[in-house]
Short mmCIF file of C-alpha atoms in Angstrom, two decimals:
data_model
loop_
_atom_site.label_atom_id
_atom_site.label_comp_id
_atom_site.label_asym_id
_atom_site.label_seq_id
_atom_site.Cartn_x
_atom_site.Cartn_y
_atom_site.Cartn_z
CA MET A 1 22.01 3.27 -12.26
CA ASP A 2 24.88 4.30 -14.00
CA LYS A 3 26.49 6.86 -11.39
CA THR A 4 29.41 7.72 -14.03
CA SER A 5 26.79 9.86 -16.11
CA PHE A 6 25.44 11.54 -13.06
CA SER A 7 28.89 12.81 -12.30
CA SER A 8 29.38 14.25 -15.55
CA ASN A 9 26.44 16.82 -14.99
CA GLU A 10 27.11 17.59 -11.16
CA GLY A 11 27.11 20.99 -10.61
CA LYS A 12 25.81 21.91 -13.98
CA PRO A 13 22.43 22.61 -15.47
CA ILE A 14 20.85 19.33 -17.25
CA ARG A 15 18.65 19.43 -20.55
CA CYS A 16 15.96 17.01 -20.30
CA LYS A 17 12.19 16.79 -21.41
CA ALA A 18 9.22 17.83 -19.38
CA ALA A 19 5.46 18.26 -19.66
CA ILE A 20 4.90 21.95 -19.19
CA CYS A 21 1.27 23.42 -18.69
CA ARG A 22 1.63 27.02 -20.51
CA LYS A 23 -2.21 27.62 -19.94
CA ALA A 24 -4.94 26.46 -17.35
CA GLY A 25 -7.14 23.43 -18.86
CA GLU A 26 -4.74 23.22 -21.97
CA ALA A 27 -3.10 20.20 -23.22
CA LEU A 28 0.50 19.93 -21.71
CA VAL A 29 3.47 20.32 -24.32
CA ILE A 30 6.52 18.01 -23.63
CA GLU A 31 9.38 20.29 -24.23
CA ASP A 32 13.23 20.72 -23.57
CA ILE A 33 14.00 22.31 -20.38
CA HIS A 34 17.14 23.23 -18.24
CA VAL A 35 17.10 22.08 -14.79
CA ASP A 36 19.71 23.94 -12.70
CA PRO A 37 21.89 21.99 -10.02
CA PRO A 38 20.85 22.02 -6.56
CA GLN A 39 21.51 24.76 -3.78
CA ALA A 40 22.19 24.38 -0.46
CA TYR A 41 19.91 21.90 1.18
CA GLU A 42 18.36 20.50 -2.06
CA VAL A 43 18.87 17.19 -4.19
CA ARG A 44 18.41 16.90 -7.70
CA ILE A 45 16.82 13.62 -8.83
CA LYS A 46 16.04 11.56 -11.85
CA ILE A 47 12.32 10.81 -12.13
CA LEU A 48 12.02 7.18 -12.85
CA CYS A 49 7.96 7.15 -12.82
CA THR A 50 5.20 9.49 -11.64
CA SER A 51 1.41 9.44 -11.39
CA LEU A 52 -1.62 11.75 -11.52
CA CYS A 53 -3.54 12.74 -8.59
CA HIS A 54 -6.73 14.77 -8.52
CA THR A 55 -4.74 17.68 -7.04
CA ASP A 56 -2.85 17.97 -10.22
CA LEU A 57 -6.12 17.71 -12.42
CA THR A 58 -7.29 20.70 -9.92
CA PHE A 59 -4.34 23.02 -10.53
CA TRP A 60 -4.07 22.36 -13.91
CA LYS A 61 -7.59 23.85 -14.61
CA LEU A 62 -7.19 26.62 -11.99
CA ASP A 63 -7.03 29.83 -13.92
CA PHE A 64 -7.30 32.61 -10.64
CA GLY A 65 -5.83 33.63 -7.42
CA PRO A 66 -1.98 33.56 -6.39
CA ILE A 67 -1.35 29.78 -6.50
CA SER A 68 -2.21 30.01 -10.62
CA ARG A 69 0.97 30.44 -12.28
CA PHE A 70 2.33 29.45 -15.73
CA PRO A 71 4.26 28.17 -17.48
CA ARG A 72 4.34 25.45 -14.61
CA ILE A 73 5.54 21.82 -14.29
CA LEU A 74 2.89 19.99 -12.28
CA GLY A 75 3.26 16.55 -10.72
CA HIS A 76 3.84 15.73 -7.14
CA GLU A 77 3.57 11.86 -7.10
CA ALA A 78 6.85 9.92 -7.93
CA VAL A 79 9.88 8.09 -7.38
CA GLY A 80 13.54 8.84 -8.20
CA VAL A 81 17.01 8.36 -7.62
CA VAL A 82 19.63 11.05 -6.44
CA GLU A 83 21.71 12.62 -9.32
CA SER A 84 23.53 15.07 -7.33
CA ILE A 85 23.24 16.91 -3.85
CA GLY A 86 23.97 20.44 -2.78
CA GLU A 87 25.82 21.85 0.17
CA ASN A 88 24.73 20.97 3.90
CA VAL A 89 22.71 18.04 2.66
CA GLU A 90 23.08 14.99 5.15
CA GLY A 91 21.13 11.62 4.84
CA PHE A 92 21.17 11.46 0.99
CA LYS A 93 23.88 10.21 -1.51
CA GLN A 94 23.96 9.85 -5.40
CA GLY A 95 22.07 6.61 -6.32
CA ASP A 96 19.79 6.72 -3.26
CA VAL A 97 16.11 5.77 -4.24
CA VAL A 98 13.95 8.88 -2.90
CA LEU A 99 10.19 9.74 -2.71
CA PRO A 100 9.55 13.50 -2.96
CA VAL A 101 6.27 14.62 -0.83
CA PHE A 102 4.55 17.70 -1.09
CA HIS A 103 4.24 18.10 2.73
CA PRO A 104 7.42 19.33 4.69
CA TYR A 105 9.12 17.85 7.45
CA CYS A 106 12.16 19.96 8.61
CA GLU A 107 12.89 17.80 11.75
CA GLU A 108 13.73 20.95 13.91
CA CYS A 109 10.66 22.95 14.83
CA LYS A 110 8.35 22.31 17.57
CA ASP A 111 5.72 20.82 15.67
CA CYS A 112 8.11 18.28 13.66
CA LYS A 113 9.59 17.21 17.06
CA SER A 114 5.97 16.65 18.49
CA SER A 115 3.98 13.31 18.37
CA LYS A 116 0.64 15.45 18.31
CA THR A 117 1.08 16.74 14.80
CA ASN A 118 2.45 16.27 11.40
CA TRP A 119 2.22 20.08 10.89
CA CYS A 120 5.56 21.74 9.98
CA ASP A 121 5.35 25.18 11.88
CA ARG A 122 8.73 26.25 9.87
CA TYR A 123 7.53 25.41 6.47
CA ALA A 124 4.08 24.31 5.90
CA GLU A 125 2.13 27.96 5.74
CA ASP A 126 3.84 28.64 2.81
CA PHE A 127 2.52 26.69 -0.51
CA ILE A 128 2.96 29.44 -2.77
CA SER A 129 6.82 29.69 -3.59
CA ASN A 130 8.56 27.85 -6.26
CA THR A 131 11.69 26.47 -3.74
CA ARG A 132 11.17 26.13 -0.15
CA ARG A 133 14.10 28.10 1.26
CA TYR A 134 14.79 30.65 -2.00
CA GLY A 135 11.06 31.76 -2.41
CA MET A 136 10.20 32.45 -6.07
CA ALA A 137 13.76 31.37 -7.29
CA SER A 138 13.05 28.47 -9.63
CA ARG A 139 15.50 25.84 -10.80
CA PHE A 140 13.32 25.36 -14.32
CA LYS A 141 13.85 27.57 -17.40
CA ASP A 142 12.62 26.62 -21.14
CA SER A 143 14.81 26.31 -24.33
CA SER A 144 14.26 30.35 -24.87
CA GLY A 145 15.47 30.92 -21.27
CA GLU A 146 11.89 31.95 -19.58
CA VAL A 147 11.62 30.71 -15.83
CA ILE A 148 8.99 27.83 -15.38
CA HIS A 149 7.32 27.60 -11.91
CA HIS A 150 7.34 24.78 -9.37
CA PHE A 151 4.31 23.04 -7.97
CA LEU A 152 3.97 21.77 -4.43
CA PHE A 153 7.73 21.77 -4.22
CA VAL A 154 8.00 18.61 -6.39
CA SER A 155 7.03 19.19 -10.21
CA SER A 156 7.60 15.61 -11.01
CA PHE A 157 6.15 15.80 -14.66
CA SER A 158 9.86 16.41 -15.83
CA GLU A 159 12.63 13.86 -16.22
CA TYR A 160 14.63 15.72 -13.81
CA THR A 161 13.63 18.14 -10.66
CA VAL A 162 14.95 19.89 -7.66
CA VAL A 163 13.47 18.86 -4.28
CA ASP A 164 14.44 20.34 -0.74
CA ILE A 165 15.47 17.75 1.70
CA ALA A 166 12.30 18.71 4.07
CA HIS A 167 10.19 17.31 1.10
CA LEU A 168 12.48 14.18 0.66
CA VAL A 169 12.35 10.51 1.92
CA LYS A 170 14.91 7.91 1.14
CA ILE A 171 13.50 4.53 0.82
CA SER A 172 14.40 0.82 0.25
CA PRO A 173 15.27 -0.14 -3.20
CA GLU A 174 13.42 -3.37 -2.80
CA ILE A 175 10.22 -1.91 -3.56
CA PRO A 176 8.89 -1.75 -6.75
CA VAL A 177 9.21 1.93 -7.97
CA ASP A 178 5.72 2.27 -9.36
CA LYS A 179 4.09 0.89 -6.19
CA ALA A 180 6.58 3.37 -4.05
CA ALA A 181 5.29 6.20 -6.25
CA LEU A 182 1.97 5.89 -4.73
CA LEU A 183 2.85 6.80 -1.26
CA SER A 184 3.84 10.04 -2.32
CA CYS A 185 0.47 11.52 -1.70
CA GLY A 186 -3.06 9.86 -1.85
CA VAL A 187 -2.31 6.55 -0.78
CA SER A 188 -0.42 7.67 2.44
CA THR A 189 -3.20 10.56 2.98
CA GLY A 190 -5.91 7.55 3.42
CA ILE A 191 -3.92 5.13 4.99
CA GLY A 192 -2.32 7.65 7.71
CA ALA A 193 -5.72 8.80 8.21
CA ALA A 194 -7.15 5.63 9.55
CA TRP A 195 -3.88 5.02 11.63
CA LYS A 196 -2.62 8.12 13.03
CA VAL A 197 -5.74 10.53 12.86
CA ALA A 198 -8.75 8.30 13.77
CA ASN A 199 -6.33 5.50 15.26
CA VAL A 200 -8.80 2.92 14.22
CA GLU A 201 -9.33 0.00 16.50
CA GLU A 202 -10.11 -3.67 16.03
CA GLY A 203 -13.59 -4.33 16.06
CA SER A 204 -14.70 -0.85 14.95
CA THR A 205 -17.15 0.50 12.70
CA VAL A 206 -16.14 2.81 9.45
CA ALA A 207 -17.90 4.87 6.79
CA VAL A 208 -16.08 6.56 4.06
CA PHE A 209 -17.53 9.05 1.61
CA GLY A 210 -16.19 9.02 -1.73
CA LEU A 211 -14.15 5.98 -3.21
CA GLY A 212 -11.29 7.34 -4.97
CA ALA A 213 -7.53 6.85 -4.30
CA VAL A 214 -7.76 8.37 -0.80
CA GLY A 215 -11.00 6.66 0.05
CA LEU A 216 -10.00 3.14 -0.94
CA ALA A 217 -6.56 3.77 1.02
CA VAL A 218 -8.78 4.71 4.11
CA ALA A 219 -10.39 1.28 3.79
CA GLU A 220 -7.07 -0.37 3.52
CA GLY A 221 -5.85 1.09 6.79
CA ALA A 222 -9.18 0.31 8.57
CA ARG A 223 -8.60 -3.29 7.29
CA LEU A 224 -5.06 -3.62 8.41
CA ARG A 225 -6.53 -2.19 11.71
CA GLY A 226 -9.16 -5.09 12.05
CA ALA A 227 -12.29 -2.80 11.49
CA ALA A 228 -15.54 -5.18 11.47
CA LYS A 229 -17.46 -2.96 9.20
CA ILE A 230 -16.28 -1.07 6.68
CA ILE A 231 -19.15 1.12 4.60
CA GLY A 232 -18.33 2.79 1.30
CA ILE A 233 -20.25 5.41 -0.01
CA ASP A 234 -20.32 6.56 -3.79
CA THR A 235 -22.54 7.45 -6.42
CA ASN A 236 -20.49 5.00 -8.66
CA PRO A 237 -21.40 1.59 -8.30
CA ASP A 238 -18.76 0.54 -10.58
CA LYS A 239 -16.22 1.20 -7.76
CA PHE A 240 -17.69 -1.29 -5.41
CA GLU A 241 -16.25 -4.59 -6.78
CA LEU A 242 -12.72 -2.84 -6.67
CA GLY A 243 -13.56 -1.69 -3.08
CA LYS A 244 -13.82 -5.57 -1.89
CA LYS A 245 -10.09 -5.71 -2.54
CA PHE A 246 -9.53 -3.17 -0.21
CA GLY A 247 -11.51 -4.34 2.99
CA PHE A 248 -15.03 -2.77 1.95
CA THR A 249 -17.75 -5.04 3.86
CA ASP A 250 -20.77 -3.03 2.64
CA PHE A 251 -21.83 -0.32 0.17
CA ILE A 252 -24.04 2.70 -0.06
CA ASN A 253 -25.34 4.28 -3.51
CA PRO A 254 -26.74 7.78 -2.42
CA THR A 255 -28.97 7.48 -5.64
CA LEU A 256 -30.71 4.71 -4.29
CA CYS A 257 -31.49 5.74 -0.97
CA GLY A 258 -34.86 7.45 -1.78
CA GLU A 259 -36.24 10.15 0.44
CA LYS A 260 -33.54 8.76 3.33
CA LYS A 261 -30.37 10.39 4.18
CA ILE A 262 -27.02 8.75 3.76
CA SER A 263 -26.64 9.22 7.43
CA GLU A 264 -30.01 7.49 8.00
CA VAL A 265 -28.97 4.54 6.22
CA VAL A 266 -25.51 4.28 7.76
CA LYS A 267 -27.41 4.42 11.34
CA GLU A 268 -29.73 1.73 10.56
CA MET A 269 -26.70 -0.16 9.13
CA THR A 270 -24.73 0.02 12.37
CA GLU A 271 -27.04 0.40 15.28
CA GLY A 272 -26.80 4.49 15.89
CA GLY A 273 -23.78 5.17 13.72
CA VAL A 274 -20.16 4.36 12.98
CA ASP A 275 -17.28 4.65 15.10
CA TYR A 276 -15.37 6.72 12.39
CA SER A 277 -16.28 8.41 9.18
CA PHE A 278 -13.91 9.68 6.55
CA GLU A 279 -14.99 12.49 4.13
CA CYS A 280 -12.87 12.08 0.73
CA VAL A 281 -14.86 14.26 -1.60
CA GLY A 282 -14.44 17.78 -0.73
CA LEU A 283 -18.21 18.63 -0.30
CA ALA A 284 -19.41 20.74 2.63
CA SER A 285 -23.15 19.14 2.62
CA LEU A 286 -21.08 15.91 2.53
CA LEU A 287 -19.01 16.58 5.37
CA ASN A 288 -22.07 17.44 7.52
CA GLU A 289 -23.83 13.61 6.33
CA ALA A 290 -20.36 11.95 7.34
CA PHE A 291 -20.69 13.96 10.73
CA ILE A 292 -23.87 12.73 11.76
CA SER A 293 -23.31 9.17 10.44
CA THR A 294 -21.22 8.73 13.69
CA ARG A 295 -22.20 7.47 17.05
CA MET A 296 -23.38 9.56 19.84
CA GLY A 297 -20.87 10.58 22.30
CA THR A 298 -17.94 8.97 20.76
CA GLY A 299 -18.13 9.17 17.03
CA LYS A 300 -15.04 10.76 15.12
CA THR A 301 -15.20 12.30 11.57
CA VAL A 302 -12.23 12.96 9.54
CA MET A 303 -11.94 15.54 6.70
CA LEU A 304 -9.57 14.71 3.84
CA GLY A 305 -11.49 16.22 1.02
CA MET A 306 -10.60 19.92 0.04
CA GLU A 307 -14.12 21.85 0.01
CA LYS A 308 -14.09 22.70 -3.87
CA HIS A 309 -15.64 25.93 -3.71
CA ALA A 310 -14.22 26.95 -0.22
CA ALA A 311 -17.57 27.14 0.98
CA PRO A 312 -17.92 27.54 5.00
CA ILE A 313 -18.94 24.13 6.96
CA SER A 314 -21.85 24.36 8.87
CA LEU A 315 -22.60 21.70 11.87
CA GLY A 316 -25.06 21.34 14.46
CA SER A 317 -24.26 22.63 17.88
CA PHE A 318 -26.22 20.10 19.37
CA ASP A 319 -24.59 17.15 17.85
CA LEU A 320 -21.37 18.46 18.72
CA LEU A 321 -22.26 19.37 22.26
CA ARG A 322 -23.33 15.51 22.47
CA GLY A 323 -19.72 14.03 22.09
CA ARG A 324 -19.33 13.75 18.27
CA ASN A 325 -15.80 14.82 17.17
CA ILE A 326 -14.53 16.46 13.78
CA CYS A 327 -11.05 17.26 12.49
CA GLY A 328 -8.95 17.77 9.42
CA SER A 329 -6.07 15.98 8.02
CA LEU A 330 -3.49 16.86 5.79
CA PHE A 331 -1.22 13.84 4.50
CA GLY A 332 -3.12 11.43 6.85
CA GLY A 333 -1.02 12.88 10.00
CA LEU A 334 2.15 11.35 8.83
CA LYS A 335 5.56 12.52 9.33
CA SER A 336 7.06 11.60 5.97
CA LYS A 337 10.59 10.68 6.67
CA LEU A 338 9.32 8.53 9.79
CA ASP A 339 6.25 6.97 8.68
CA ILE A 340 6.59 6.34 4.62
CA PRO A 341 9.63 3.79 4.90
CA ILE A 342 6.86 2.00 7.67
CA LEU A 343 4.45 1.61 4.76
CA VAL A 344 7.07 0.36 2.73
CA ASP A 345 7.75 -2.30 5.14
CA HIS A 346 4.39 -3.30 5.30
CA TYR A 347 4.36 -3.72 1.70
CA LEU A 348 7.21 -5.45 1.89
CA LYS A 349 6.03 -8.02 4.07
CA LYS A 350 2.93 -8.45 2.02
CA GLU A 351 0.28 -6.77 4.37
CA LEU A 352 -0.20 -3.52 2.47
CA ASN A 353 -2.32 -3.97 -0.98
CA LEU A 354 -0.59 -1.23 -3.27
CA ASP A 355 -1.12 -3.28 -6.73
CA SER A 356 -4.78 -2.60 -6.86
CA PHE A 357 -4.64 1.05 -7.12
CA ILE A 358 -2.72 1.04 -10.20
CA THR A 359 -5.31 0.97 -13.13
CA HIS A 360 -3.27 2.36 -15.96
CA GLU A 361 0.27 2.48 -17.07
CA LEU A 362 1.38 4.62 -19.85
CA THR A 363 4.54 6.58 -21.24
CA PHE A 364 5.42 9.63 -20.21
CA LYS A 365 4.65 11.28 -23.67
CA GLU A 366 1.13 10.19 -22.92
CA ILE A 367 0.64 12.30 -20.27
CA ASN A 368 -2.41 14.04 -21.45
CA LYS A 369 -4.11 10.49 -22.01
CA ALA A 370 -3.52 10.13 -18.56
CA PHE A 371 -5.08 13.34 -17.78
CA ALA A 372 -8.19 12.67 -19.87
CA LEU A 373 -8.45 9.24 -18.03
CA LEU A 374 -8.46 10.65 -14.50
CA GLU A 375 -10.99 13.49 -15.80
CA GLU A 376 -13.14 10.86 -17.03
CA GLY A 377 -13.27 8.86 -13.79
CA LYS A 378 -11.86 6.09 -15.74
CA SER A 379 -8.73 5.69 -13.93
CA LEU A 380 -7.98 5.45 -10.34
CA ARG A 381 -4.05 5.92 -10.61
CA CYS A 382 -2.13 5.92 -14.01
CA ILE A 383 1.70 5.20 -13.60
CA LEU A 384 3.83 7.23 -16.40
CA TRP A 385 7.05 5.84 -16.94
CA MET A 386 9.76 8.20 -18.05
CA ASP A 387 12.01 5.89 -19.91
CA LYS A 388 9.58 3.70 -21.59
#
């Protein structure tokens, strides 16, 4: 990376291209924007490649509520290099390969210092602001000077973006950048849920509801932990062959279960239920099925899908009383700066399968095609290359 060109822009606004969402559900528009220099505790990075997550799709369509704001630069799975740093930034320098992450890790609050959680008591409650320490202040403006809103403190659908150090992880430059980008959100969420939240043991049984990127990543995490049986549940049988690459041993298509509930089929396959179940879709009814698919007395269910309609969750009190457990998880229980480098190391040792997540690669200018592929269910992860 040419640091000379970086130095010439240090402390000045940068003009670059970004894909702007100006109205919910409408095609993104590639426009020239201005990206301000980083303020204290911030880093300006040049995005090398980015990918699409279903969260991007959800917020692209969202047209109500305080988190629906336009114009906006979406995107939160990416990898880049440090172009310049603001004051009080330690641990990052120009040219470092970095991963922006939506979930904060300030390293200083009680929760960040605790081994029991990956919550950040200092910052995590605020997911509405544009910038982590400066509220609604934005680092983006369009060519006419209009403010452009950030997204989840990352906004990677831009050639340059500004990210707070609480959302930034320095990684080894040895990992291919397209594989590294996957660790910004979905893949880390799934693997982390199996490792950190459920703590899947060797020889255990697992059921995964929903075989998107997060569900497949859960299976990958369970495979690496030595799970004996990993059951994948999805209405799309086309996903089953790919699922085998991530360690799934068995599959259930709910449309072929007849009058039986999914939980009944799972119990028949596992002599009473799985040790661990993971709900990766975001449906209250499916979460209940995942819950009662687990073993009585010891079964644990991890909720990873965000309920699409914010519907309340109803569980049988007697099922809870008899020892089943359930919990939610954000970013798979991972502390970004500590755990993502560990995942990178597993990949470099050829232990972690990241390659199979990438089903498509396009140029940044083809971003609307990537949205269509994901919306139609034809893409798992599509890598968008900024300079190709």
